[in-house]
Tab-separated table of C-alpha atoms in Angstrom:
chain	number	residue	atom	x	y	z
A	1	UNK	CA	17.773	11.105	-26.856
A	2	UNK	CA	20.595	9.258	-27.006
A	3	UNK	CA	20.889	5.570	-27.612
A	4	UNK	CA	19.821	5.151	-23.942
A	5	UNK	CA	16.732	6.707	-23.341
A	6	UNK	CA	14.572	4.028	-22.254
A	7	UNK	CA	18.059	2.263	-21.002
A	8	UNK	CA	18.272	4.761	-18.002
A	9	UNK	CA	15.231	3.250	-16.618
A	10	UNK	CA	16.690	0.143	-15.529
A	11	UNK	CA	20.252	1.213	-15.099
A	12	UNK	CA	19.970	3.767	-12.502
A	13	UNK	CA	19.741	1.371	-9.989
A	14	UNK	CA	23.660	0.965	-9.965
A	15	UNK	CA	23.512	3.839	-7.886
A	16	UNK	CA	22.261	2.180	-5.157
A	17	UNK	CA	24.784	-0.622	-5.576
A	18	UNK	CA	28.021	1.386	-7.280
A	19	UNK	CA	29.695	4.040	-7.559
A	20	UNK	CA	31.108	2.810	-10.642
A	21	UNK	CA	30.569	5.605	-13.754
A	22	UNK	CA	28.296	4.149	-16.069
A	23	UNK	CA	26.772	5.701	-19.426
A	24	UNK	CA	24.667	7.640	-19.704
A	25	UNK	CA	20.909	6.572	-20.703
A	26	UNK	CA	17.444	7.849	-21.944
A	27	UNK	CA	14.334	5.227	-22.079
A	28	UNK	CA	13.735	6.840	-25.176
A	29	UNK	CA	16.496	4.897	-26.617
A	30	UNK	CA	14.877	1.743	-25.758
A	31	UNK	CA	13.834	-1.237	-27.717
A	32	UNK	CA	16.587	-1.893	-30.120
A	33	UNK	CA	14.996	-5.567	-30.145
A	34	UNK	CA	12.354	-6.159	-29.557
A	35	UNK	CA	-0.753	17.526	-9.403
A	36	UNK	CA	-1.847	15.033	-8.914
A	37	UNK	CA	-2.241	17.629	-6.393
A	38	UNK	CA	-1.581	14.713	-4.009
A	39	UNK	CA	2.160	14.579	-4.845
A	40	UNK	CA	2.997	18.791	-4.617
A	41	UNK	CA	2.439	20.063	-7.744
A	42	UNK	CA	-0.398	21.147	-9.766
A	43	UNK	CA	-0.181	22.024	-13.338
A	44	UNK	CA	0.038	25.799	-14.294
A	45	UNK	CA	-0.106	28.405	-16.305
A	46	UNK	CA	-1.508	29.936	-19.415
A	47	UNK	CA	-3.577	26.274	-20.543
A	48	UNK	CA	-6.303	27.293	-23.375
A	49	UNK	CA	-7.353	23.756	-24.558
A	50	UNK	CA	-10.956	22.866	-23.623
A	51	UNK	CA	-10.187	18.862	-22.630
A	52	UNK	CA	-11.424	18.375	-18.728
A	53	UNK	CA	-7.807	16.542	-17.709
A	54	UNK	CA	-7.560	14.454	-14.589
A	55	UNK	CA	-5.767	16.340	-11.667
A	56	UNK	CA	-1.943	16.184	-12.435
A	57	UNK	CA	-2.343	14.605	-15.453
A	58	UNK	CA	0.717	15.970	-17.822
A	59	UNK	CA	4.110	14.756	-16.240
A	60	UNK	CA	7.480	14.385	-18.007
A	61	UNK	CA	10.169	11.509	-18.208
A	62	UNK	CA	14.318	13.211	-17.289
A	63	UNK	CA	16.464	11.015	-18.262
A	64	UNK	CA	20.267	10.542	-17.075
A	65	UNK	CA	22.047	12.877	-19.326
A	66	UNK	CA	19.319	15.746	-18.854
A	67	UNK	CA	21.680	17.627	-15.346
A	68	UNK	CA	24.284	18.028	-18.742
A	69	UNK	CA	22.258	20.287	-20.151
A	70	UNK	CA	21.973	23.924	-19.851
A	71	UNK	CA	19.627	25.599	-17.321
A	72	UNK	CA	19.452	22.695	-14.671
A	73	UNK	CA	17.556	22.461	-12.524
A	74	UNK	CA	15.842	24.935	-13.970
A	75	UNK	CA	14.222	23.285	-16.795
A	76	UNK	CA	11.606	21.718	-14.431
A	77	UNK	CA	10.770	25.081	-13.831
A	78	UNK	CA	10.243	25.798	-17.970
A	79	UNK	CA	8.072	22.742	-17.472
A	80	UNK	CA	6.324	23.759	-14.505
A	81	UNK	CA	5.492	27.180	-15.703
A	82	UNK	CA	3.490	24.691	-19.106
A	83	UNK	CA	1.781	22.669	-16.949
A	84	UNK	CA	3.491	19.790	-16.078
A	85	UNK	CA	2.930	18.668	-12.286
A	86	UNK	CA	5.443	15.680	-11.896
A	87	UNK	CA	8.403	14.506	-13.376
A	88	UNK	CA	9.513	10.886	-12.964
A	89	UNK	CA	13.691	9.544	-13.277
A	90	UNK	CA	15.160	6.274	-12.947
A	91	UNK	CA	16.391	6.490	-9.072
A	92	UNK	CA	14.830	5.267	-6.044
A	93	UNK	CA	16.960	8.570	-4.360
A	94	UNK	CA	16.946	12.096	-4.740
A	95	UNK	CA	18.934	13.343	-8.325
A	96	UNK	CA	21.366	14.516	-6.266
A	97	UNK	CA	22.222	11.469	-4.950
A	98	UNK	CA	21.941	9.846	-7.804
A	99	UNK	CA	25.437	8.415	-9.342
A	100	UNK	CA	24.323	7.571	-13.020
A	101	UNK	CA	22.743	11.433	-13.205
A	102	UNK	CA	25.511	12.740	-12.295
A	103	UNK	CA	24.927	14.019	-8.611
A	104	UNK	CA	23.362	17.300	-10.213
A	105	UNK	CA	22.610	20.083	-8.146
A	106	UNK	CA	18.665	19.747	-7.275
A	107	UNK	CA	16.395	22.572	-5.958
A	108	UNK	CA	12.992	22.127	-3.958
A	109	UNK	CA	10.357	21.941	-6.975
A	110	UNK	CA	12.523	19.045	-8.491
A	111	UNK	CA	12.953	17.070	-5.150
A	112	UNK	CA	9.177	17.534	-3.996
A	113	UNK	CA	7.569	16.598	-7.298
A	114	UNK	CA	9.639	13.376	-8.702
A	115	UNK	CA	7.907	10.087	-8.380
A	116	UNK	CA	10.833	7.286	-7.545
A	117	UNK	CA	11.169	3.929	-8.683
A	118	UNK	CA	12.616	0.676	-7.275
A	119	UNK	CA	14.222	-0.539	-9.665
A	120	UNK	CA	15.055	-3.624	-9.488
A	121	UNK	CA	15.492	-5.952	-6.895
A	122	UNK	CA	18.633	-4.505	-5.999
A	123	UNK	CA	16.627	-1.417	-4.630
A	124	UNK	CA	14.148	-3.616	-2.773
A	125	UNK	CA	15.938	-2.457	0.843
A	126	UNK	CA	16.151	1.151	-0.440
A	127	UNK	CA	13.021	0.634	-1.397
A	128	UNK	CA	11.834	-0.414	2.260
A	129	UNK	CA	13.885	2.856	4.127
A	130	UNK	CA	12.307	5.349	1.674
A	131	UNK	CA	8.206	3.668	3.082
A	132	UNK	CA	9.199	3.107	6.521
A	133	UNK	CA	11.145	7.408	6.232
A	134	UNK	CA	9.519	9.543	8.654
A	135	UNK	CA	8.359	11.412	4.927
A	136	UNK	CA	7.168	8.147	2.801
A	137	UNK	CA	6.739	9.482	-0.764
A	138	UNK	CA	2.871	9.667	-2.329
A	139	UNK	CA	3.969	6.908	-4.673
A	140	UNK	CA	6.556	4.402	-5.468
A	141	UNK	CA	7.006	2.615	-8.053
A	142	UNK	CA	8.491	-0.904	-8.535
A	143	UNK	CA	10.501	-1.882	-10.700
A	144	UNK	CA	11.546	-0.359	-14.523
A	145	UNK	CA	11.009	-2.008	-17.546
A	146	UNK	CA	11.786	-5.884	-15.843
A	147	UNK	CA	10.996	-7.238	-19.084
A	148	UNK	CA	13.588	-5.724	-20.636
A	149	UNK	CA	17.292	-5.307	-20.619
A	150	UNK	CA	18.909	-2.682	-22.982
A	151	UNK	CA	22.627	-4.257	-24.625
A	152	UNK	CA	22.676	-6.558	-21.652
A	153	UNK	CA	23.429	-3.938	-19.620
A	154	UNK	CA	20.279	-3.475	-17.498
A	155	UNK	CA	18.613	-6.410	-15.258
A	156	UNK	CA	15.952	-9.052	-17.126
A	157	UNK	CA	14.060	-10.098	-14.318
A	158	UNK	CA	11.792	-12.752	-14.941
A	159	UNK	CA	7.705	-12.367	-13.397
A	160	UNK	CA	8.442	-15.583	-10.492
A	161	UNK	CA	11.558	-13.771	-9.565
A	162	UNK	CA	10.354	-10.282	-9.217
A	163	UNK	CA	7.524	-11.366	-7.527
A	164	UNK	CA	9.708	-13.300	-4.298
A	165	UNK	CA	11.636	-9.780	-4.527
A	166	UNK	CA	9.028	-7.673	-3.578
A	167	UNK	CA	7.841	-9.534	-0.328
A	168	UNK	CA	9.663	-7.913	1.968
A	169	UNK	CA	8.323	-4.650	0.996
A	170	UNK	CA	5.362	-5.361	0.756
A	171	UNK	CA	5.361	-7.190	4.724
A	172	UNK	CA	6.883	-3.404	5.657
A	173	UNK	CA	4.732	-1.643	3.299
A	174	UNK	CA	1.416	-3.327	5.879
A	175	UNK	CA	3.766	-3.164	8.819
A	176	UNK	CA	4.403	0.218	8.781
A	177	UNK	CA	3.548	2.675	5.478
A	178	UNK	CA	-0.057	2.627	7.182
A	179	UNK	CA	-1.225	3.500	3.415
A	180	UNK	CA	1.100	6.610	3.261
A	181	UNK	CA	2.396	5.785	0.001
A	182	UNK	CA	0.220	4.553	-2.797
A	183	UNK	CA	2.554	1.021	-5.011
A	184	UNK	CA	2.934	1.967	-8.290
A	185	UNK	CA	3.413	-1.724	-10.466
A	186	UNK	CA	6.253	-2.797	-12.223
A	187	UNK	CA	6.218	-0.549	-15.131
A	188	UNK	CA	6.333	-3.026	-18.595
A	189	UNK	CA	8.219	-2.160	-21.762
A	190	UNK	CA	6.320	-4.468	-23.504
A	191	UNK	CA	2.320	-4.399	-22.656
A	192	UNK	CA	0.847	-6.774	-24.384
A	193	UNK	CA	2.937	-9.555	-23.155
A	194	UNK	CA	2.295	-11.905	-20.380
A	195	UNK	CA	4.500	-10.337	-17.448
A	196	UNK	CA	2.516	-8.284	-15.675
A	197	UNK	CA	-0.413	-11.222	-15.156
A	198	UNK	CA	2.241	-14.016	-14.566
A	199	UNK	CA	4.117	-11.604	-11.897
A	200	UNK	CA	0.677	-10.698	-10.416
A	201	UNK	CA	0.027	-14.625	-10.270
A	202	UNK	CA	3.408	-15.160	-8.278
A	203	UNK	CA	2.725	-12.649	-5.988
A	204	UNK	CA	-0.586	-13.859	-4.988
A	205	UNK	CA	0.547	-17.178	-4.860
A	206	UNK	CA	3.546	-15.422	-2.541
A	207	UNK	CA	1.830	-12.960	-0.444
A	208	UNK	CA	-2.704	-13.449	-0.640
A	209	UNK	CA	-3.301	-9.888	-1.317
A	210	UNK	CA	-0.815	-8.711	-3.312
A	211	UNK	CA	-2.673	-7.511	-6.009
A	212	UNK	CA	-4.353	-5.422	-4.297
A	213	UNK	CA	-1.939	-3.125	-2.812
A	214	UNK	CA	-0.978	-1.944	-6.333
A	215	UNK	CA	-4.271	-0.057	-7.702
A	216	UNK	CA	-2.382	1.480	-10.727
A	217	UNK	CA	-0.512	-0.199	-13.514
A	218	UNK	CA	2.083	1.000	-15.358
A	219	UNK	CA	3.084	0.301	-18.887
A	220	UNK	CA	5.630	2.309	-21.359
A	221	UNK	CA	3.649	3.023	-25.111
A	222	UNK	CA	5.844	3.902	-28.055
A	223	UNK	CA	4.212	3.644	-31.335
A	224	UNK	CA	4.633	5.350	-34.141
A	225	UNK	CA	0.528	5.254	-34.838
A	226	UNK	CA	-1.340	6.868	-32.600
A	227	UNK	CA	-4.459	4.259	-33.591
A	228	UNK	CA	-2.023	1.648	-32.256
A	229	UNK	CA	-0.537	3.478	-29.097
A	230	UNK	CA	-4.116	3.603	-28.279
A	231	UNK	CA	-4.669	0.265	-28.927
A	232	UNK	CA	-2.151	-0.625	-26.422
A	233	UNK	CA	-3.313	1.291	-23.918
A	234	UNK	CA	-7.289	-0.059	-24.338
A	235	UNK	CA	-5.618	-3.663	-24.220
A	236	UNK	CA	-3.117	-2.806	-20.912
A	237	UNK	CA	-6.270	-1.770	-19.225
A	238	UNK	CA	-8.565	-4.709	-20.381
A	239	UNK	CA	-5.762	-6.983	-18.584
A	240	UNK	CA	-5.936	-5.063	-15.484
A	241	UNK	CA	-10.239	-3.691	-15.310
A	242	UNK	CA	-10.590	-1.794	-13.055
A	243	UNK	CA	-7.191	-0.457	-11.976
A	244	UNK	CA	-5.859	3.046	-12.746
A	245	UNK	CA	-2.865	3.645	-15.500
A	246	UNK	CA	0.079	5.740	-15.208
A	247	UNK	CA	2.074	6.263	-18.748
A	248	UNK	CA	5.381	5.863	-17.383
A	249	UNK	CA	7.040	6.687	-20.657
A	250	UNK	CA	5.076	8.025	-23.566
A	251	UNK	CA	5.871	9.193	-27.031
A	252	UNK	CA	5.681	7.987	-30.574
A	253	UNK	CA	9.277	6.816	-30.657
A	254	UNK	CA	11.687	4.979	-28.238
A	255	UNK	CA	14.902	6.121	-30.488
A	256	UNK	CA	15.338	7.680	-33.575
A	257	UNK	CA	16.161	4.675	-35.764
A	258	UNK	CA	13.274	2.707	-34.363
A	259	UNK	CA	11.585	0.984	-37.073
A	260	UNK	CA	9.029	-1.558	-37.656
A	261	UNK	CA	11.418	-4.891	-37.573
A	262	UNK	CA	12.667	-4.448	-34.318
A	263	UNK	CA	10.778	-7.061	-32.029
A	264	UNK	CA	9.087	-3.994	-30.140
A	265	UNK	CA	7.092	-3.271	-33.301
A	266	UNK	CA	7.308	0.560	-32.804
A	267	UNK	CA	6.775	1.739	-36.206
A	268	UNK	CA	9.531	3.664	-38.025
A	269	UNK	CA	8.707	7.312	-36.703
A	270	UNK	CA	8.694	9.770	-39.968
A	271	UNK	CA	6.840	12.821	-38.456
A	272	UNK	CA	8.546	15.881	-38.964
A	273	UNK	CA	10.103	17.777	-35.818
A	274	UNK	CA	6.883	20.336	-34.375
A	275	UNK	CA	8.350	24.059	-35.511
A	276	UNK	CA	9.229	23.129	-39.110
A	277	UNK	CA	7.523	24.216	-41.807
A	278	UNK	CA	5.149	20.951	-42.446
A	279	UNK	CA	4.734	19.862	-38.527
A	280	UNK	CA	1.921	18.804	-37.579
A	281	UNK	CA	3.462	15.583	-36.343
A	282	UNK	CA	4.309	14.942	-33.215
A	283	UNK	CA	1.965	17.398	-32.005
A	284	UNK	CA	-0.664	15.866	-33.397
A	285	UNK	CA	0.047	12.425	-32.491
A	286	UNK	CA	0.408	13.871	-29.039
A	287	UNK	CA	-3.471	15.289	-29.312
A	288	UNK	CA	-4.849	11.993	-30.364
A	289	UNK	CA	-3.302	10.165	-27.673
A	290	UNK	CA	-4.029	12.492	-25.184
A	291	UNK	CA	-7.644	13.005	-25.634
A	292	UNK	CA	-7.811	9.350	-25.970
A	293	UNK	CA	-6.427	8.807	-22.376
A	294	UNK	CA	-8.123	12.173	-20.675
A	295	UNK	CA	-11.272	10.929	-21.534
A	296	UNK	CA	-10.867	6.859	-21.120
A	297	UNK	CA	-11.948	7.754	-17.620
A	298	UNK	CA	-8.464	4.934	-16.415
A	299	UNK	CA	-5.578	6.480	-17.622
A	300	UNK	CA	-4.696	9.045	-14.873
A	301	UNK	CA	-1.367	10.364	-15.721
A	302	UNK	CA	0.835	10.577	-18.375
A	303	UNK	CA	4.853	10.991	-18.623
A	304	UNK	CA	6.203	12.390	-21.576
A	305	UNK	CA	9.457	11.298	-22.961
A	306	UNK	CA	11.359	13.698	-22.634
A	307	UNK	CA	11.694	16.233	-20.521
A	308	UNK	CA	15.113	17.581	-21.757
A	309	UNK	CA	16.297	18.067	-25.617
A	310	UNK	CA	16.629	14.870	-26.819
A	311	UNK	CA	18.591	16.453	-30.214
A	312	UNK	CA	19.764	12.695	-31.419
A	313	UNK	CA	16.276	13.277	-32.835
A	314	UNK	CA	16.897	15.906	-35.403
A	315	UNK	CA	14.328	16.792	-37.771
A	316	UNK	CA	12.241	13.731	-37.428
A	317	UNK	CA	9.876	12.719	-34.422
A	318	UNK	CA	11.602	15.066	-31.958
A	319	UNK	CA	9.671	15.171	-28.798
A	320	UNK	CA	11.565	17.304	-26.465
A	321	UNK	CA	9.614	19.168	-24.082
A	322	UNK	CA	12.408	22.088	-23.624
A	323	UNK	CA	14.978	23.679	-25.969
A	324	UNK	CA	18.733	23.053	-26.344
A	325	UNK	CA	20.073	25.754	-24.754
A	326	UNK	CA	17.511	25.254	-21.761
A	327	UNK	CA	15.606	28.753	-22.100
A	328	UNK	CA	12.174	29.594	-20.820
A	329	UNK	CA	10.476	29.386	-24.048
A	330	UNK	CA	8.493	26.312	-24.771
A	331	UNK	CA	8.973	23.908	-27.826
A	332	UNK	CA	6.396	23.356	-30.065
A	333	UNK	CA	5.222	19.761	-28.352
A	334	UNK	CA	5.174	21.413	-24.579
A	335	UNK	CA	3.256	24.630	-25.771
A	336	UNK	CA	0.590	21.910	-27.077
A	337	UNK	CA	1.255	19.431	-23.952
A	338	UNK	CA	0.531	22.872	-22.095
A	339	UNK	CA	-2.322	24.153	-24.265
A	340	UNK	CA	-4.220	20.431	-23.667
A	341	UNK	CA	-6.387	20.456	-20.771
A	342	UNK	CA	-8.990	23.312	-19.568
């Protein structure tokens, strides 16, 4: 990842507004301070683990310098073929029309399996074309990471004011989505805060019913512990009982120089790389979590971070699903993300 992993999540939506180049950014980067078979795709392939996953469970975060790499768009395919079923980016469009990706080619599997997010209110009247399309998507998410702004370069929005944005989607969401397209909610960087219940106050206050029409929650968890990423995730639910959670953006590490004085409270991130000599690591962080979340009987799908290499990495914490020169064979993390669930 490079230093703007998590920062692509809340940047892409300059594509909507500019065609202005802008760099390049990977949510894993993030916090310097502080199938479903419904939606295409089913998971595939070759899985020996013996956990009973929900449906569509493993998914996978591509951030905006991923089309660089080798073998696109074929490394959704790599990921595919290891069970991933969806793969989530920070666009509200297609890839391909996506500025701050690049305008990469796209194929079929890539288009019909990528959840979209509003993401900010900037998008809000993108936002409203994609639900009212003659093809609404499964799910939408709104907003990235509001809480949030990477270098000062991606929006802070503050709970009151995201709340009066999303109105107007949500009147055409009742108007006309006739429950096509399942809200996805604003996606947190930082879950134990107050956001989420302060914007879910506004927007009651707003629109009666607003809480409602979002029945899953969203929340990014990077912690170098797995006893405290799942601590995070028990506490995101107990704010929310209830509602389903999506993972957004999962791993034990926003960046590789995260470490336990930035305001995020990640953890520094010493595991060594999965395929070196000593590695359990990541790999095993990525068990605990997992089995944690299969079995909490709320947390419906998970989004690994990253799909791509993410080399910035090196020999510590790396959790790239695919290789550097984008060939078919697996990394160590994806043949255990693919080896999870029966």
């Amino acid at each position: 990842m490079k230093s703007f992993i998590r920062f692509v999540a809340a940047i892409s939506f300059i594509t909507s507004v500019t065609a202005s180049p802008t760099p390049p950014f990977n949510p894993h980067w993030k916090r310097q301070n502080n199938t479903d078979s419904s939606q295409n795709s089913s998971s595939s392939s070759g899985n020996t683990g013996g956990v009973n996953c929900p449906a569509g469970f493993r998914n996978a975060v591509f951030n905006t310098d991923a089309p660089s790499q080798p073998n696109w768009p074929g490394r959704f395919d790599v990921l595919q073929e290891n069970g991933v079923a969806n793969w989530i980016g920070f666009t509200v469009n297609p890839v391909s029309e996506t500025a701050t990706y690049g305008n990469p080619p796209s194929s079929a599997a890539l288009d019909n399996n990528q959840i979209k997010i509003v993401m900010n209110p900037n998008d809000i009247p993108n936002g409203i074309d994609l639900i009212q399309s003659a093809n609404p998507p499964a799910y939408l998410e709104i907003f990235n990471e509001p809480d949030f702004s990477y270098a000062d370069a991606t929006p802070l929005t503050s709970p009151q004011d995201a709340a009066s944005a999303i109105v107007p989607l949500l009147k055409a969401w009742d108007a006309s989505n006739g429950g096509k397209t399942t809200l996805i909610s604003p996606a947190v960087a930082f879950t134990g805060s107050s956001w989420l219940p302060d914007f879910f106050s506004s927007c009651e206050s707003l629109y009666p019913g607003c809480s409602d029409k979002f029945p899953i929650i969203s929340g990014h968890i990077y912690k170098a512990s797995a006893s405290d990423a799942i601590a995070m995730i028990q506490g995101l639910s107990n704010s929310f009982p209830g509602k389903d959670l999506w993972l957004t953006e999962l791993a034990p590490s926003s960046s590789p120089n995260a470490g336990s004085t930035q305001s995020g409270g990640e953890g520094s991130c010493t595991m060594p790389t999965p395929g070196t000599p000593d590695a359990p690591g990541v790999v095993q962080w990525m068990q605990e979590v997992l089995t944690f979340c299969a079995g909490s009987g709320y947390v419906k799908k998970v989004f690994w971070n990253t799909g791509e290499w993410s080399g910035d990495f090196g020999a510590t914490c790396n959790p790239s699903l695919t290789n550097n020169d984008g060939s078919s064979s697996a990394t160590a993390v994806l043949e255990a993300y693919n080896s999870f669930c029966a």
